[in-house]
Amino acid sequence: MGNIQKPFRNHNSPELGRERDLSAVMEEKEQRSGDTHRFQSSGAVLFPDWAYKPAWSPGSRQVQLWHFLLELLGRGEGGAITWGSEWGEFVIRDPERLAKLWGERKGKPHMNYDKLSRALRYYYNKRILHKTKGKRFTYKFNFSKLILVNYPSLPTCPQNTTSVPFSAFPSQLSFYNPSIDRAVQSISHPLFLPYSFPKPLPFPQTHPIQRQFPRFSGPPPSGTNLSELSRLSPVNSALQFTQTLNWPVKSSTEWPLNRIMGLQERIKSGPQDKTNDNQEDRKIFPETMH
DNA sequence: GCCGGAATTG
DNA sequence: CAATTCCGGC
């Protein structure tokens, strides 16, 4: 992929700036009231706050640790680090090996788990991670919702494919290509990490590691077995969301996503099951919602 | 192992 | 700014 993604804000979404401002105000409010629940819920996107940080921003164009972790987890590198049993949880199987990999990436040959874990601990206050107490080498990402519904600057299909943006993973955006019945990864959304995934993944996901994280965005291609998808996804609120919004069903090639009219306003008003979403957030990571 | 303060770094 | 380095304490 030739062109490198620019940070969201500088890209073509001035809305995000407003959302950030709004969330900053909300955060202040929440801090005063002692409520630390800080999920942005404006517009069409429900993302954890930290997910808005672009992977490559002009100032700090360096890979961050959590990018790196998601990269390893995303491509199922296995061995050094794997997803845990819970949503967002991951287990460092080989701490020193992970440290070495991280050190290689950052050009720090003396990296070890002691130092790496300090970096992880700094993520606690930033609310990117928290510790799963009692489980050795086990941490948990603080994301609960990675839902993308027709966001204005949703990337278009990769060239010369007839795919539609379909599901969002923590670090990747999937495009479903009906001609090969595969979800192909295309990393072009700045909310996600700019790492490339060389191999197309079979669809529906059957790998347990990947199966943990499917999220649906945009309309499912026609002929998609919705009940099967909802079975595969442990949290299918996004699917409900799209159903609530009553996506018109078209063939998947007829989805010029940036040209869906009338939908924008409906999305702005948000899903009606807001209370359910919040309850779900608490279920997913009660530890951070004290 | 895990925590977090403190100083330092690019 | 996001670690890195070091470390005393539990």
CSV table of C-alpha atoms (C1' of nucleotides) in Angstrom, one decimal:
chain,number,residue,atom,x,y,z
A,1,MET,CA,0.0,0.0,0.0
A,2,GLY,CA,1.7,3.0,-1.3
A,3,ASN,CA,0.4,6.0,0.6
A,4,ILE,CA,0.9,6.2,4.3
A,5,GLN,CA,-2.1,7.1,6.4
A,6,LYS,CA,-2.2,10.5,7.8
A,7,PRO,CA,-3.5,11.0,11.3
A,8,PHE,CA,-7.2,11.1,11.4
A,9,ARG,CA,-7.4,14.7,12.5
A,10,ASN,CA,-5.3,15.9,9.6
A,11,HIS,CA,-7.0,13.7,7.2
A,12,ASN,CA,-10.5,14.4,6.1
A,13,SER,CA,-12.4,14.3,9.3
A,14,PRO,CA,-12.7,17.7,11.0
A,15,GLU,CA,-15.5,16.1,13.0
A,16,LEU,CA,-13.1,14.1,15.0
A,17,GLY,CA,-11.5,17.2,16.4
A,18,ARG,CA,-14.9,18.3,17.7
A,19,GLU,CA,-15.5,14.9,19.2
A,20,ARG,CA,-12.2,15.1,21.0
A,21,ASP,CA,-13.0,18.5,22.4
A,22,LEU,CA,-16.3,17.3,23.5
A,23,SER,CA,-14.9,14.3,25.1
A,24,ALA,CA,-12.3,16.4,26.9
A,25,VAL,CA,-15.1,18.4,28.4
A,26,MET,CA,-17.0,15.3,29.3
A,27,GLU,CA,-13.9,13.9,31.0
A,28,GLU,CA,-13.5,16.9,33.1
A,29,LYS,CA,-17.1,16.6,34.1
A,30,GLU,CA,-16.7,13.0,34.8
A,31,GLN,CA,-13.6,13.5,36.9
A,32,ARG,CA,-15.5,16.0,39.0
A,33,SER,CA,-18.4,13.7,39.5
A,34,GLY,CA,-16.0,10.8,40.2
A,35,ASP,CA,-17.2,8.9,37.2
A,36,THR,CA,-14.3,7.5,35.3
A,37,HIS,CA,-16.2,6.0,32.5
A,38,ARG,CA,-14.7,7.6,29.5
A,39,PHE,CA,-16.0,6.3,26.3
A,40,GLN,CA,-16.8,8.5,23.4
A,41,SER,CA,-20.2,8.1,22.3
A,42,SER,CA,-20.7,10.9,19.9
A,43,GLY,CA,-21.4,10.4,16.2
A,44,ALA,CA,-21.3,7.0,14.7
A,45,VAL,CA,-18.3,5.7,16.5
A,46,LEU,CA,-18.0,4.2,19.9
A,47,PHE,CA,-14.3,3.9,20.6
A,48,PRO,CA,-12.2,3.8,23.7
A,49,ASP,CA,-10.5,7.1,24.1
A,50,TRP,CA,-7.0,5.9,23.4
A,51,ALA,CA,-8.0,4.4,20.1
A,52,TYR,CA,-8.3,7.9,18.7
A,53,LYS,CA,-4.6,8.4,19.0
A,54,PRO,CA,-3.2,7.9,15.6
A,55,ALA,CA,-0.5,5.3,15.3
A,56,TRP,CA,1.7,7.7,13.4
A,57,SER,CA,1.3,11.2,14.4
A,58,PRO,CA,3.6,14.0,13.2
A,59,GLY,CA,5.2,14.5,16.6
A,60,SER,CA,5.7,11.0,17.7
A,61,ARG,CA,6.1,8.9,14.7
A,62,GLN,CA,7.3,6.0,16.6
A,63,VAL,CA,5.6,2.7,17.2
A,64,GLN,CA,4.0,2.5,20.5
A,65,LEU,CA,4.0,-0.5,22.7
A,66,TRP,CA,0.4,-1.2,22.4
A,67,HIS,CA,0.5,-0.9,18.6
A,68,PHE,CA,3.2,-3.5,18.7
A,69,LEU,CA,1.3,-5.8,21.0
A,70,LEU,CA,-1.8,-5.6,18.8
A,71,GLU,CA,0.3,-6.3,15.8
A,72,LEU,CA,1.7,-9.5,17.3
A,73,LEU,CA,-1.7,-10.5,18.6
A,74,GLY,CA,-3.4,-9.6,15.4
A,75,ARG,CA,-1.3,-11.7,13.2
A,76,GLY,CA,-1.4,-14.5,15.7
A,77,GLU,CA,2.3,-14.6,15.9
A,78,GLY,CA,1.8,-17.0,18.7
A,79,GLY,CA,4.4,-18.1,21.2
A,80,ALA,CA,5.5,-14.8,22.8
A,81,ILE,CA,2.0,-13.4,23.3
A,82,THR,CA,-1.5,-14.7,22.8
A,83,TRP,CA,-5.0,-13.6,23.4
A,84,GLY,CA,-6.4,-14.7,26.7
A,85,SER,CA,-9.7,-16.2,27.6
A,86,GLU,CA,-11.5,-12.9,28.1
A,87,TRP,CA,-12.3,-10.0,25.8
A,88,GLY,CA,-9.2,-8.0,25.3
A,89,GLU,CA,-7.2,-10.1,27.6
A,90,PHE,CA,-3.8,-11.2,26.5
A,91,VAL,CA,-1.1,-13.4,28.1
A,92,ILE,CA,2.6,-13.0,27.7
A,93,ARG,CA,3.7,-16.5,27.2
A,94,ASP,CA,7.4,-15.7,26.8
A,95,PRO,CA,8.1,-12.4,28.6
A,96,GLU,CA,11.8,-12.3,27.7
A,97,ARG,CA,11.2,-13.2,24.1
A,98,LEU,CA,8.5,-10.5,23.8
A,99,ALA,CA,10.9,-8.0,25.3
A,100,LYS,CA,13.5,-9.0,22.9
A,101,LEU,CA,11.1,-8.5,19.9
A,102,TRP,CA,10.1,-5.2,21.3
A,103,GLY,CA,13.7,-4.2,21.8
A,104,GLU,CA,14.5,-5.1,18.3
A,105,ARG,CA,11.6,-3.0,17.0
A,106,LYS,CA,12.7,0.0,19.0
A,107,GLY,CA,16.4,-0.4,18.7
A,108,LYS,CA,16.9,-1.1,22.4
A,109,PRO,CA,19.1,-4.1,22.7
A,110,HIS,CA,19.0,-4.2,26.4
A,111,MET,CA,15.2,-4.4,26.7
A,112,ASN,CA,13.9,-6.9,29.1
A,113,TYR,CA,10.6,-7.8,30.7
A,114,ASP,CA,11.2,-5.7,33.7
A,115,LYS,CA,11.4,-2.6,31.6
A,116,LEU,CA,8.7,-3.6,29.2
A,117,SER,CA,6.3,-4.3,32.1
A,118,ARG,CA,7.1,-0.9,33.5
A,119,ALA,CA,5.9,0.5,30.2
A,120,LEU,CA,2.8,-1.6,30.5
A,121,ARG,CA,2.2,-0.2,34.0
A,122,TYR,CA,2.3,3.3,32.6
A,123,TYR,CA,-0.7,2.3,30.5
A,124,TYR,CA,-2.8,1.8,33.6
A,125,ASN,CA,-3.2,5.5,34.2
A,126,LYS,CA,-3.7,6.1,30.5
A,127,ARG,CA,-6.5,3.5,30.6
A,128,ILE,CA,-5.1,1.6,27.7
A,129,LEU,CA,-4.4,-1.5,29.8
A,130,HIS,CA,-5.1,-2.9,33.2
A,131,LYS,CA,-3.8,-5.9,35.0
A,132,THR,CA,-5.8,-9.1,35.3
A,133,LYS,CA,-5.1,-9.7,38.9
A,134,GLY,CA,-4.0,-13.1,40.0
A,135,LYS,CA,-3.0,-14.3,36.5
A,136,ARG,CA,0.6,-14.2,35.7
A,137,PHE,CA,1.8,-12.1,32.8
A,138,THR,CA,-1.8,-11.4,32.0
A,139,TYR,CA,-3.1,-7.9,31.0
A,140,LYS,CA,-6.2,-6.6,29.4
A,141,PHE,CA,-6.9,-4.0,26.8
A,142,ASN,CA,-9.5,-1.5,27.8
A,143,PHE,CA,-11.4,-1.7,24.7
A,144,SER,CA,-14.9,-2.8,24.7
A,145,LYS,CA,-16.4,-1.3,21.6
A,146,LEU,CA,-14.7,-1.3,18.4
A,147,ILE,CA,-17.7,-0.4,16.3
A,148,LEU,CA,-17.6,1.5,13.1
A,149,VAL,CA,-20.7,2.3,11.4
A,150,ASN,CA,-20.4,4.2,8.2
A,151,TYR,CA,-18.0,6.8,9.5
A,152,PRO,CA,-17.6,9.7,7.1
A,153,SER,CA,-14.0,8.9,6.3
A,154,LEU,CA,-14.4,5.2,6.3
A,155,PRO,CA,-11.9,4.0,3.8
A,156,THR,CA,-13.1,2.9,0.5
A,157,CYS,CA,-12.6,-0.5,-0.9
A,158,PRO,CA,-9.1,-1.5,-1.9
A,159,GLN,CA,-8.6,-0.9,-5.6
A,160,ASN,CA,-9.5,-3.6,-8.1
A,161,THR,CA,-11.6,-5.4,-5.6
A,162,THR,CA,-15.4,-5.4,-5.2
A,163,SER,CA,-15.4,-5.6,-1.4
A,164,VAL,CA,-17.2,-3.7,1.2
A,165,PRO,CA,-15.9,-2.6,4.6
A,166,PHE,CA,-17.3,-5.2,6.8
A,167,SER,CA,-15.8,-5.9,10.1
A,168,ALA,CA,-13.5,-4.0,12.4
A,169,PHE,CA,-10.9,-5.7,14.4
A,170,PRO,CA,-8.9,-4.0,17.1
A,171,SER,CA,-6.1,-3.3,14.7
A,172,GLN,CA,-7.4,-4.0,11.3
A,173,LEU,CA,-10.3,-3.3,9.1
A,174,SER,CA,-11.7,-6.1,7.1
A,175,PHE,CA,-13.2,-6.0,3.7
A,176,TYR,CA,-15.3,-8.7,2.5
A,177,ASN,CA,-14.7,-9.7,-1.0
A,178,PRO,CA,-17.7,-11.7,-2.3
A,179,SER,CA,-15.9,-12.9,-5.4
A,180,ILE,CA,-13.5,-15.0,-3.4
A,181,ASP,CA,-15.8,-15.2,-0.3
A,182,ARG,CA,-13.0,-13.9,1.8
A,183,ALA,CA,-12.4,-11.1,4.2
A,184,VAL,CA,-9.3,-9.3,3.1
A,185,GLN,CA,-7.5,-7.0,5.3
A,186,SER,CA,-6.8,-3.5,4.2
A,187,ILE,CA,-5.2,-1.2,6.7
A,188,SER,CA,-6.1,2.2,5.7
A,189,HIS,CA,-8.0,3.5,8.5
A,190,PRO,CA,-6.0,5.7,10.8
A,191,LEU,CA,-8.0,4.6,13.8
A,192,PHE,CA,-6.3,1.3,13.2
A,193,LEU,CA,-2.7,0.4,13.0
A,194,PRO,CA,-0.9,0.9,9.8
A,195,TYR,CA,0.5,-2.5,9.7
A,196,SER,CA,-0.2,-4.7,6.7
A,197,PHE,CA,-1.6,-8.1,6.9
A,198,PRO,CA,-0.2,-10.1,4.1
A,199,LYS,CA,-2.5,-13.0,4.0
A,200,PRO,CA,-6.3,-12.9,3.5
A,201,LEU,CA,-8.2,-14.5,6.3
A,202,PRO,CA,-10.9,-17.0,5.6
A,203,PHE,CA,-14.4,-15.8,6.3
A,204,PRO,CA,-16.2,-16.3,8.5
A,205,GLN,CA,-13.3,-16.4,11.0
A,206,THR,CA,-12.8,-19.8,12.5
A,207,HIS,CA,-9.6,-19.2,14.3
A,208,PRO,CA,-10.2,-18.9,18.0
A,209,ILE,CA,-7.8,-16.0,18.3
A,210,GLN,CA,-9.5,-14.0,15.6
A,211,ARG,CA,-13.0,-15.2,16.5
A,212,GLN,CA,-12.8,-13.3,19.7
A,213,PHE,CA,-12.8,-10.0,18.1
A,214,PRO,CA,-15.1,-9.7,15.1
A,215,ARG,CA,-17.1,-6.6,15.0
A,216,PHE,CA,-19.4,-5.6,12.3
A,217,SER,CA,-19.4,-2.4,10.5
A,218,GLY,CA,-21.4,-1.4,7.6
A,219,PRO,CA,-23.9,-3.5,5.9
A,220,PRO,CA,-23.3,-7.2,5.8
A,221,PRO,CA,-23.1,-8.4,2.2
A,222,SER,CA,-26.3,-9.9,0.9
A,223,GLY,CA,-26.5,-13.6,1.4
A,224,THR,CA,-24.6,-13.3,4.7
A,225,ASN,CA,-25.8,-15.7,7.3
A,226,LEU,CA,-26.6,-13.2,10.0
A,227,SER,CA,-27.5,-15.7,12.7
A,228,GLU,CA,-24.2,-17.4,12.1
A,229,LEU,CA,-22.3,-14.2,12.3
A,230,SER,CA,-24.0,-13.3,15.5
A,231,ARG,CA,-23.1,-16.7,16.9
A,232,LEU,CA,-19.5,-16.2,16.0
A,233,SER,CA,-19.4,-12.8,17.6
A,234,PRO,CA,-19.5,-12.8,21.4
A,235,VAL,CA,-20.9,-9.3,21.4
A,236,ASN,CA,-23.2,-8.6,18.6
A,237,SER,CA,-24.4,-5.2,19.6
A,238,ALA,CA,-22.9,-3.8,16.4
A,239,LEU,CA,-25.0,-6.1,14.4
A,240,GLN,CA,-28.1,-5.0,16.3
A,241,PHE,CA,-27.0,-1.5,15.7
A,242,THR,CA,-27.0,-1.9,12.0
A,243,GLN,CA,-30.3,-3.7,12.2
A,244,THR,CA,-31.7,-0.9,14.2
A,245,LEU,CA,-30.6,1.5,11.6
A,246,ASN,CA,-32.2,-0.6,9.0
A,247,TRP,CA,-29.5,-0.9,6.5
A,248,PRO,CA,-30.9,-1.2,3.1
A,249,VAL,CA,-29.9,-4.6,1.7
A,250,LYS,CA,-28.1,-4.3,-1.5
A,251,SER,CA,-25.5,-6.4,-3.3
A,252,SER,CA,-22.2,-5.7,-1.8
A,253,THR,CA,-20.8,-4.1,-4.9
A,254,GLU,CA,-23.5,-1.3,-4.6
A,255,TRP,CA,-22.1,0.2,-1.5
A,256,PRO,CA,-20.4,3.5,-2.1
A,257,LEU,CA,-20.1,4.1,1.6
A,258,ASN,CA,-19.3,7.7,1.3
A,259,ARG,CA,-22.5,8.3,-0.6
A,260,ILE,CA,-25.0,6.8,1.6
A,261,MET,CA,-27.6,9.5,2.0
A,262,GLY,CA,-29.8,10.2,5.0
A,263,LEU,CA,-27.9,7.7,7.1
A,264,GLN,CA,-25.6,10.1,8.6
A,265,GLU,CA,-28.2,11.9,10.6
A,266,ARG,CA,-29.7,8.7,11.8
A,267,ILE,CA,-26.4,7.6,13.0
A,268,LYS,CA,-25.8,10.9,14.7
A,269,SER,CA,-28.8,10.3,16.9
A,270,GLY,CA,-27.1,7.1,17.9
A,271,PRO,CA,-28.4,3.7,18.8
A,272,GLN,CA,-31.4,3.5,21.0
A,273,ASP,CA,-30.1,0.7,23.3
A,274,LYS,CA,-27.6,3.0,25.0
A,275,THR,CA,-28.3,1.6,28.4
A,276,ASN,CA,-27.6,-1.9,27.2
A,277,ASP,CA,-24.3,-0.7,25.8
A,278,ASN,CA,-23.2,0.7,29.1
A,279,GLN,CA,-24.2,-2.4,30.9
A,280,GLU,CA,-22.1,-4.3,28.5
A,281,ASP,CA,-19.2,-2.1,29.1
A,282,ARG,CA,-19.4,-2.9,32.8
A,283,LYS,CA,-19.5,-6.5,32.1
A,284,ILE,CA,-16.5,-6.4,29.9
A,285,PHE,CA,-14.2,-4.5,32.1
A,286,PRO,CA,-15.7,-3.8,35.5
A,287,GLU,CA,-12.3,-3.3,37.0
A,288,THR,CA,-11.8,0.0,35.3
A,289,MET,CA,-15.2,1.4,36.1
A,290,HIS,CA,-14.8,2.0,39.7
B,1,DG,C1',6.0,-11.0,39.9
B,2,DC,C1',4.2,-6.8,40.4
B,3,DC,C1',3.9,-1.9,41.8
B,4,DG,C1',5.0,2.9,41.1
B,5,DG,C1',8.5,7.0,42.1
B,6,DA,C1',12.3,9.3,40.1
B,7,DA,C1',15.5,10.7,36.7
B,8,DT,C1',16.6,10.4,32.0
B,9,DT,C1',16.1,10.1,26.9
B,10,DG,C1',15.2,11.2,21.7
C,1,DC,C1',5.4,13.0,25.3
C,2,DA,C1',6.2,7.7,25.5
C,3,DA,C1',8.9,5.1,26.9
C,4,DT,C1',13.7,3.6,29.1
C,5,DT,C1',16.5,2.8,33.0
C,6,DC,C1',16.9,1.9,37.7
C,7,DC,C1',15.2,0.5,41.9
C,8,DG,C1',13.2,0.0,46.8
C,9,DG,C1',9.3,-2.1,48.5
C,10,DC,C1',5.5,-5.5,49.0
